[in-house]
Amino acid sequence: MTTPSAASTPSPAPRTSADPAAGPSSGATGDSPRRWGSLGPVGLVLAGGVSVQFGAALAVNLMPRAGALGVVTLRLAMAAVLMVVVCRPKLRGHSRADWGTVVAFGVAMGAMNGLFYQAVSRIPLGPAVTLEVLGPLALSVLASRRAVNVVWAALALAGVFLLGGGGFDGLDPAGVGFALGAGAMWAAYIVFSARTGRRFPQADGLALALVVAAALITPLGIAESGSKLLVPTTLGLGAAVACLSSVLPYTLELLALRRLPASTFAILMSLEPALAALAGFLILHQSLSLPEVLAIALVIAASMGAVRTQVGRGGRRARREGRVTPESGVNA
């Protein structure tokens, strides 16, 4: 997916405010943000979304072998080991507030994953993601400082419910509850991912948060699955799920949240039900109906509108500050 109007506009500079909904900082300098281009953070979000949903479809096939909490344990524990080895995060030089942020990020991440996999063990993948995405949609309305984002959130919400078939009466109530809980944790994940990205260099904060999340979930996974987690085939599939559903998407999202306001990022998350439906079609052989295709179009339209709004806002701010010429859209 591309947004033509965004293609020629420089991307906003990284934010430095502690508010996750704050707009781009006007004080940043240097050419690095411009190299990304305005589609850079959006592309990161989309790539992460594709990866996590195809990883989730693979995890559904793994659940009969390891159970829901066992899959989460494999996913988070392997991701934590890989990220720590690659990033080698520094443990010294961080304030108490830094550690509080990364622990909260890890708890949100672990709870989000645990609740979501409990949901998909009871209800289909598409409806589970559809309900889960209500958390980011609520965040987009609460965190946004512009009334127009309420319109984009409403449009995405209409698509979300259309994708759910107009209602969820036939679904397991416990599965619905777990999915809604995962949505609340997803909203918290977005907030603390943005804060962690500002407080820790590179992906150090993500590596440390994964350790916290793995420590939270692993005892539950061992209690549920025990020695099943050590079967070679299960370990191999778990490693694939860890890479697709944790390492790659979380890294991409952390990078994107350094350049996108939380409100815009949250509306982009409305694409997740569409990506889940696509993954279900290709991997789980779940067909797409005409209403589902229309729902996908609605959430894509909402996401494009949110991106266009944010890019236009950044361009107007830059012109007011004399950093961008109206004709060329590049630094004067």
CSV table of C-alpha atoms in Angstrom, one decimal:
chain,number,residue,atom,x,y,z
A,1,MET,CA,0.0,0.0,0.0
A,2,THR,CA,1.3,3.5,-0.8
A,3,THR,CA,0.1,7.0,0.0
A,4,PRO,CA,1.0,9.2,-3.0
A,5,SER,CA,0.7,12.5,-1.2
A,6,ALA,CA,3.2,11.3,1.4
A,7,ALA,CA,5.9,10.2,-1.1
A,8,SER,CA,7.5,13.7,-1.6
A,9,THR,CA,7.2,15.0,2.0
A,10,PRO,CA,10.1,14.6,4.4
A,11,SER,CA,9.4,12.4,7.5
A,12,PRO,CA,9.0,14.1,10.8
A,13,ALA,CA,12.1,14.2,13.1
A,14,PRO,CA,12.2,11.8,16.1
A,15,ARG,CA,10.1,12.9,19.0
A,16,THR,CA,11.7,13.8,22.3
A,17,SER,CA,8.6,14.5,24.4
A,18,ALA,CA,7.6,12.1,27.1
A,19,ASP,CA,4.1,12.2,25.8
A,20,PRO,CA,3.5,9.2,23.4
A,21,ALA,CA,0.9,11.2,21.6
A,22,ALA,CA,3.0,14.2,21.0
A,23,GLY,CA,3.8,15.3,17.5
A,24,PRO,CA,7.2,15.3,15.9
A,25,SER,CA,9.8,17.5,17.6
A,26,SER,CA,10.7,20.6,15.7
A,27,GLY,CA,14.2,20.9,17.2
A,28,ALA,CA,15.8,17.8,15.7
A,29,THR,CA,18.6,18.4,13.2
A,30,GLY,CA,20.5,16.3,10.7
A,31,ASP,CA,19.7,14.4,7.5
A,32,SER,CA,18.8,11.0,9.0
A,33,PRO,CA,15.0,11.6,9.3
A,34,ARG,CA,14.9,12.8,5.7
A,35,ARG,CA,16.6,9.6,4.4
A,36,TRP,CA,13.8,7.5,5.7
A,37,GLY,CA,11.2,9.5,3.7
A,38,SER,CA,7.7,10.0,4.9
A,39,LEU,CA,6.7,6.4,4.1
A,40,GLY,CA,9.6,5.0,6.2
A,41,PRO,CA,7.7,4.6,9.6
A,42,VAL,CA,4.5,3.5,7.8
A,43,GLY,CA,6.4,0.8,5.9
A,44,LEU,CA,7.9,-0.4,9.1
A,45,VAL,CA,4.5,-0.8,10.7
A,46,LEU,CA,3.1,-2.6,7.7
A,47,ALA,CA,6.1,-5.0,7.5
A,48,GLY,CA,5.7,-5.7,11.2
A,49,GLY,CA,2.0,-6.3,10.9
A,50,VAL,CA,2.5,-8.8,8.0
A,51,SER,CA,5.1,-10.6,10.0
A,52,VAL,CA,3.2,-10.9,13.3
A,53,GLN,CA,0.0,-12.1,11.6
A,54,PHE,CA,1.7,-14.8,9.6
A,55,GLY,CA,3.5,-15.8,12.8
A,56,ALA,CA,0.2,-16.0,14.6
A,57,ALA,CA,-1.2,-18.3,11.9
A,58,LEU,CA,1.8,-20.5,12.3
A,59,ALA,CA,1.3,-20.4,16.1
A,60,VAL,CA,-2.3,-21.7,15.7
A,61,ASN,CA,-0.9,-24.8,14.0
A,62,LEU,CA,1.6,-25.2,16.8
A,63,MET,CA,-0.9,-25.0,19.7
A,64,PRO,CA,-2.0,-28.7,19.5
A,65,ARG,CA,1.7,-29.6,20.2
A,66,ALA,CA,2.5,-27.2,23.0
A,67,GLY,CA,-0.7,-25.5,24.2
A,68,ALA,CA,-1.5,-21.8,24.1
A,69,LEU,CA,0.8,-20.8,27.0
A,70,GLY,CA,3.5,-23.1,25.8
A,71,VAL,CA,3.5,-21.4,22.4
A,72,VAL,CA,3.8,-18.0,24.1
A,73,THR,CA,6.6,-19.3,26.3
A,74,LEU,CA,8.6,-20.5,23.2
A,75,ARG,CA,7.9,-17.3,21.4
A,76,LEU,CA,9.0,-14.9,24.1
A,77,ALA,CA,11.8,-16.9,25.6
A,78,MET,CA,13.5,-17.6,22.3
A,79,ALA,CA,13.0,-14.0,21.2
A,80,ALA,CA,14.5,-12.7,24.4
A,81,VAL,CA,17.6,-14.9,24.1
A,82,LEU,CA,18.1,-13.9,20.5
A,83,MET,CA,17.7,-10.2,21.2
A,84,VAL,CA,20.0,-10.2,24.2
A,85,VAL,CA,22.7,-12.0,22.2
A,86,VAL,CA,22.4,-9.6,19.2
A,87,CYS,CA,21.9,-6.3,21.1
A,88,ARG,CA,24.0,-7.0,24.3
A,89,PRO,CA,22.1,-4.3,26.1
A,90,LYS,CA,23.9,-2.4,28.8
A,91,LEU,CA,22.6,-2.8,32.4
A,92,ARG,CA,24.3,0.2,33.9
A,93,GLY,CA,23.7,3.9,33.4
A,94,HIS,CA,19.9,3.7,33.5
A,95,SER,CA,17.7,5.7,35.9
A,96,ARG,CA,15.0,4.2,38.0
A,97,ALA,CA,12.4,5.7,35.7
A,98,ASP,CA,14.1,4.0,32.7
A,99,TRP,CA,13.8,0.6,34.5
A,100,GLY,CA,10.3,1.3,35.5
A,101,THR,CA,9.4,2.0,31.8
A,102,VAL,CA,11.1,-1.1,30.5
A,103,VAL,CA,9.5,-3.3,33.1
A,104,ALA,CA,6.0,-1.9,32.3
A,105,PHE,CA,6.7,-2.5,28.6
A,106,GLY,CA,7.7,-6.1,29.3
A,107,VAL,CA,4.6,-6.8,31.5
A,108,ALA,CA,2.4,-5.3,28.8
A,109,MET,CA,4.0,-7.4,26.2
A,110,GLY,CA,3.8,-10.6,28.2
A,111,ALA,CA,0.2,-10.0,29.1
A,112,MET,CA,-0.8,-9.1,25.6
A,113,ASN,CA,0.7,-12.3,24.2
A,114,GLY,CA,-0.7,-14.5,26.9
A,115,LEU,CA,-4.2,-13.2,26.6
A,116,PHE,CA,-4.2,-13.2,22.8
A,117,TYR,CA,-3.1,-16.8,22.5
A,118,GLN,CA,-5.7,-17.8,25.1
A,119,ALA,CA,-8.2,-16.1,22.8
A,120,VAL,CA,-7.1,-17.8,19.6
A,121,SER,CA,-7.2,-21.2,21.3
A,122,ARG,CA,-11.0,-20.6,21.7
A,123,ILE,CA,-12.1,-18.4,18.8
A,124,PRO,CA,-10.9,-18.0,15.2
A,125,LEU,CA,-7.9,-15.8,14.4
A,126,GLY,CA,-9.8,-13.2,12.4
A,127,PRO,CA,-12.4,-12.4,15.1
A,128,ALA,CA,-9.7,-12.5,17.8
A,129,VAL,CA,-7.6,-9.9,16.1
A,130,THR,CA,-10.7,-7.9,15.3
A,131,LEU,CA,-11.6,-7.6,19.0
A,132,GLU,CA,-8.0,-7.1,20.0
A,133,VAL,CA,-7.6,-4.1,17.8
A,134,LEU,CA,-10.3,-2.2,19.6
A,135,GLY,CA,-7.6,-1.4,22.2
A,136,PRO,CA,-5.4,0.6,19.8
A,137,LEU,CA,-8.5,2.2,18.3
A,138,ALA,CA,-9.5,3.5,21.7
A,139,LEU,CA,-6.0,4.8,22.2
A,140,SER,CA,-6.1,6.6,18.9
A,141,VAL,CA,-9.1,8.6,20.0
A,142,LEU,CA,-7.9,9.3,23.6
A,143,ALA,CA,-4.3,10.2,22.6
A,144,SER,CA,-5.1,12.2,19.5
A,145,ARG,CA,-5.1,16.0,19.6
A,146,ARG,CA,-7.0,16.4,16.4
A,147,ALA,CA,-10.8,15.8,15.9
A,148,VAL,CA,-10.3,14.4,12.5
A,149,ASN,CA,-8.6,11.3,14.0
A,150,VAL,CA,-11.9,10.5,15.6
A,151,VAL,CA,-13.4,10.2,12.1
A,152,TRP,CA,-10.6,7.8,11.0
A,153,ALA,CA,-11.0,5.8,14.1
A,154,ALA,CA,-14.8,5.5,13.6
A,155,LEU,CA,-14.2,4.4,10.0
A,156,ALA,CA,-11.8,1.8,11.1
A,157,LEU,CA,-14.1,0.7,13.8
A,158,ALA,CA,-16.9,0.2,11.3
A,159,GLY,CA,-14.6,-2.0,9.2
A,160,VAL,CA,-13.5,-3.9,12.3
A,161,PHE,CA,-17.1,-4.9,13.2
A,162,LEU,CA,-18.0,-5.6,9.6
A,163,LEU,CA,-15.0,-8.0,9.5
A,164,GLY,CA,-16.4,-9.6,12.6
A,165,GLY,CA,-19.6,-10.4,10.7
A,166,GLY,CA,-21.6,-7.6,12.4
A,167,GLY,CA,-21.6,-9.3,15.8
A,168,PHE,CA,-19.8,-11.8,17.9
A,169,ASP,CA,-22.8,-13.6,19.5
A,170,GLY,CA,-21.6,-17.1,18.3
A,171,LEU,CA,-18.2,-16.8,19.9
A,172,ASP,CA,-17.0,-18.4,23.1
A,173,PRO,CA,-17.4,-15.7,25.8
A,174,ALA,CA,-14.1,-16.5,27.5
A,175,GLY,CA,-12.3,-16.1,24.1
A,176,VAL,CA,-14.0,-12.8,23.6
A,177,GLY,CA,-12.9,-11.7,27.1
A,178,PHE,CA,-9.3,-12.7,26.5
A,179,ALA,CA,-9.3,-10.9,23.2
A,180,LEU,CA,-10.6,-7.7,24.7
A,181,GLY,CA,-8.0,-8.0,27.5
A,182,ALA,CA,-5.3,-8.4,24.9
A,183,GLY,CA,-6.5,-5.3,23.2
A,184,ALA,CA,-6.2,-3.3,26.5
A,185,MET,CA,-2.6,-4.6,26.9
A,186,TRP,CA,-1.9,-3.8,23.2
A,187,ALA,CA,-2.8,-0.1,23.9
A,188,ALA,CA,-0.4,-0.2,26.9
A,189,TYR,CA,2.2,-1.9,24.7
A,190,ILE,CA,2.1,1.0,22.2
A,191,VAL,CA,2.5,3.6,24.9
A,192,PHE,CA,5.4,1.9,26.7
A,193,SER,CA,7.1,0.9,23.4
A,194,ALA,CA,7.2,4.6,22.5
A,195,ARG,CA,8.6,5.6,25.9
A,196,THR,CA,11.2,2.7,25.9
A,197,GLY,CA,12.4,3.7,22.4
A,198,ARG,CA,13.1,7.2,23.6
A,199,ARG,CA,14.9,6.1,26.8
A,200,PHE,CA,17.1,3.3,25.5
A,201,PRO,CA,19.4,3.3,22.5
A,202,GLN,CA,18.9,1.1,19.4
A,203,ALA,CA,16.8,-2.0,20.5
A,204,ASP,CA,18.3,-2.3,24.0
A,205,GLY,CA,15.0,-1.5,25.7
A,206,LEU,CA,13.2,-4.1,23.6
A,207,ALA,CA,15.7,-6.8,24.5
A,208,LEU,CA,15.3,-6.1,28.2
A,209,ALA,CA,11.5,-5.9,27.9
A,210,LEU,CA,11.5,-9.3,26.2
A,211,VAL,CA,13.4,-10.7,29.2
A,212,VAL,CA,10.8,-9.3,31.5
A,213,ALA,CA,7.9,-10.7,29.4
A,214,ALA,CA,9.6,-14.2,29.1
A,215,ALA,CA,10.1,-14.3,32.9
A,216,LEU,CA,6.5,-13.5,33.4
A,217,ILE,CA,5.1,-16.1,31.0
A,218,THR,CA,7.6,-19.0,31.2
A,219,PRO,CA,6.5,-20.4,34.6
A,220,LEU,CA,2.9,-20.6,33.2
A,221,GLY,CA,4.0,-22.3,30.0
A,222,ILE,CA,6.0,-24.9,31.8
A,223,ALA,CA,3.1,-25.6,34.1
A,224,GLU,CA,0.8,-26.1,31.2
A,225,SER,CA,3.1,-28.0,28.7
A,226,GLY,CA,6.1,-29.3,30.6
A,227,SER,CA,8.4,-31.5,28.5
A,228,LYS,CA,6.4,-31.0,25.4
A,229,LEU,CA,8.3,-27.7,25.0
A,230,LEU,CA,11.6,-29.7,24.5
A,231,VAL,CA,10.5,-31.7,21.5
A,232,PRO,CA,12.8,-30.7,18.6
A,233,THR,CA,10.0,-30.1,16.1
A,234,THR,CA,8.2,-28.0,18.6
A,235,LEU,CA,11.4,-26.0,19.4
A,236,GLY,CA,12.0,-25.4,15.6
A,237,LEU,CA,8.4,-24.2,15.0
A,238,GLY,CA,8.6,-22.1,18.2
A,239,ALA,CA,11.8,-20.4,16.9
A,240,ALA,CA,10.0,-19.5,13.7
A,241,VAL,CA,7.1,-18.0,15.6
A,242,ALA,CA,9.5,-16.1,17.8
A,243,CYS,CA,11.2,-14.5,14.8
A,244,LEU,CA,8.0,-13.8,12.9
A,245,SER,CA,5.8,-12.7,15.8
A,246,SER,CA,8.2,-11.1,18.2
A,247,VAL,CA,11.8,-10.2,17.1
A,248,LEU,CA,11.0,-8.7,13.7
A,249,PRO,CA,7.7,-6.9,14.3
A,250,TYR,CA,8.6,-5.6,17.8
A,251,THR,CA,11.9,-4.2,16.4
A,252,LEU,CA,10.1,-2.6,13.4
A,253,GLU,CA,7.4,-1.1,15.6
A,254,LEU,CA,9.8,0.3,18.1
A,255,LEU,CA,11.6,2.1,15.3
A,256,ALA,CA,8.3,3.3,13.8
A,257,LEU,CA,7.2,4.7,17.2
A,258,ARG,CA,10.2,7.0,17.2
A,259,ARG,CA,8.8,8.8,14.2
A,260,LEU,CA,5.0,8.3,14.5
A,261,PRO,CA,2.6,9.7,17.1
A,262,ALA,CA,0.9,7.0,19.2
A,263,SER,CA,-2.5,8.1,17.8
A,264,THR,CA,-1.4,7.6,14.2
A,265,PHE,CA,0.3,4.3,15.0
A,266,ALA,CA,-2.8,3.0,16.8
A,267,ILE,CA,-5.0,3.7,13.8
A,268,LEU,CA,-2.5,1.9,11.6
A,269,MET,CA,-3.0,-1.1,13.9
A,270,SER,CA,-6.5,-1.3,12.4
A,271,LEU,CA,-4.9,-3.0,9.5
A,272,GLU,CA,-4.2,-6.0,11.7
A,273,PRO,CA,-7.6,-7.7,11.2
A,274,ALA,CA,-7.2,-7.4,7.4
A,275,LEU,CA,-3.7,-8.9,7.6
A,276,ALA,CA,-5.0,-11.7,9.9
A,277,ALA,CA,-7.7,-12.5,7.4
A,278,LEU,CA,-5.1,-12.7,4.7
A,279,ALA,CA,-2.9,-15.0,6.8
A,280,GLY,CA,-5.9,-17.1,7.7
A,281,PHE,CA,-6.7,-17.5,4.0
A,282,LEU,CA,-3.2,-18.4,2.9
A,283,ILE,CA,-2.1,-20.6,5.8
A,284,LEU,CA,-5.3,-21.8,7.5
A,285,HIS,CA,-7.4,-21.9,4.3
A,286,GLN,CA,-10.1,-19.6,5.7
A,287,SER,CA,-12.0,-18.0,2.9
A,288,LEU,CA,-12.8,-14.3,2.5
A,289,SER,CA,-16.4,-13.2,2.0
A,290,LEU,CA,-17.5,-10.0,0.2
A,291,PRO,CA,-18.3,-8.2,3.5
A,292,GLU,CA,-14.8,-9.2,4.8
A,293,VAL,CA,-13.3,-7.7,1.6
A,294,LEU,CA,-15.3,-4.5,2.2
A,295,ALA,CA,-14.2,-4.4,5.8
A,296,ILE,CA,-10.6,-4.6,4.7
A,297,ALA,CA,-11.1,-1.7,2.3
A,298,LEU,CA,-12.6,0.4,5.2
A,299,VAL,CA,-9.7,-0.2,7.6
A,300,ILE,CA,-7.1,0.5,4.8
A,301,ALA,CA,-9.0,3.8,4.0
A,302,ALA,CA,-8.9,4.7,7.7
A,303,SER,CA,-5.2,4.0,7.9
A,304,MET,CA,-4.4,6.0,4.8
A,305,GLY,CA,-6.4,8.9,6.1
A,306,ALA,CA,-4.6,8.9,9.4
A,307,VAL,CA,-1.2,8.8,7.6
A,308,ARG,CA,-2.2,11.6,5.2
A,309,THR,CA,-3.5,13.7,8.1
A,310,GLN,CA,-0.2,13.3,10.1
A,311,VAL,CA,2.0,13.9,7.0
A,312,GLY,CA,0.0,17.0,6.1
A,313,ARG,CA,0.3,18.3,9.7
A,314,GLY,CA,4.1,17.8,9.7
A,315,GLY,CA,4.4,19.6,6.4
A,316,ARG,CA,2.4,22.6,7.5
A,317,ARG,CA,4.4,22.8,10.7
A,318,ALA,CA,7.7,22.7,8.8
A,319,ARG,CA,6.6,25.4,6.4
A,320,ARG,CA,5.6,27.6,9.3
A,321,GLU,CA,9.1,27.2,10.7
A,322,GLY,CA,10.7,27.9,7.4
A,323,ARG,CA,12.3,24.5,7.0
A,324,VAL,CA,10.3,23.4,4.0
A,325,THR,CA,9.4,25.3,0.8
A,326,PRO,CA,5.8,25.0,-0.2
A,327,GLU,CA,6.7,24.3,-3.8
A,328,SER,CA,9.4,21.7,-3.5
A,329,GLY,CA,8.5,20.0,-0.2
A,330,VAL,CA,12.2,19.8,0.7
A,331,ASN,CA,14.4,21.6,3.1
A,332,ALA,CA,15.0,25.2,2.1
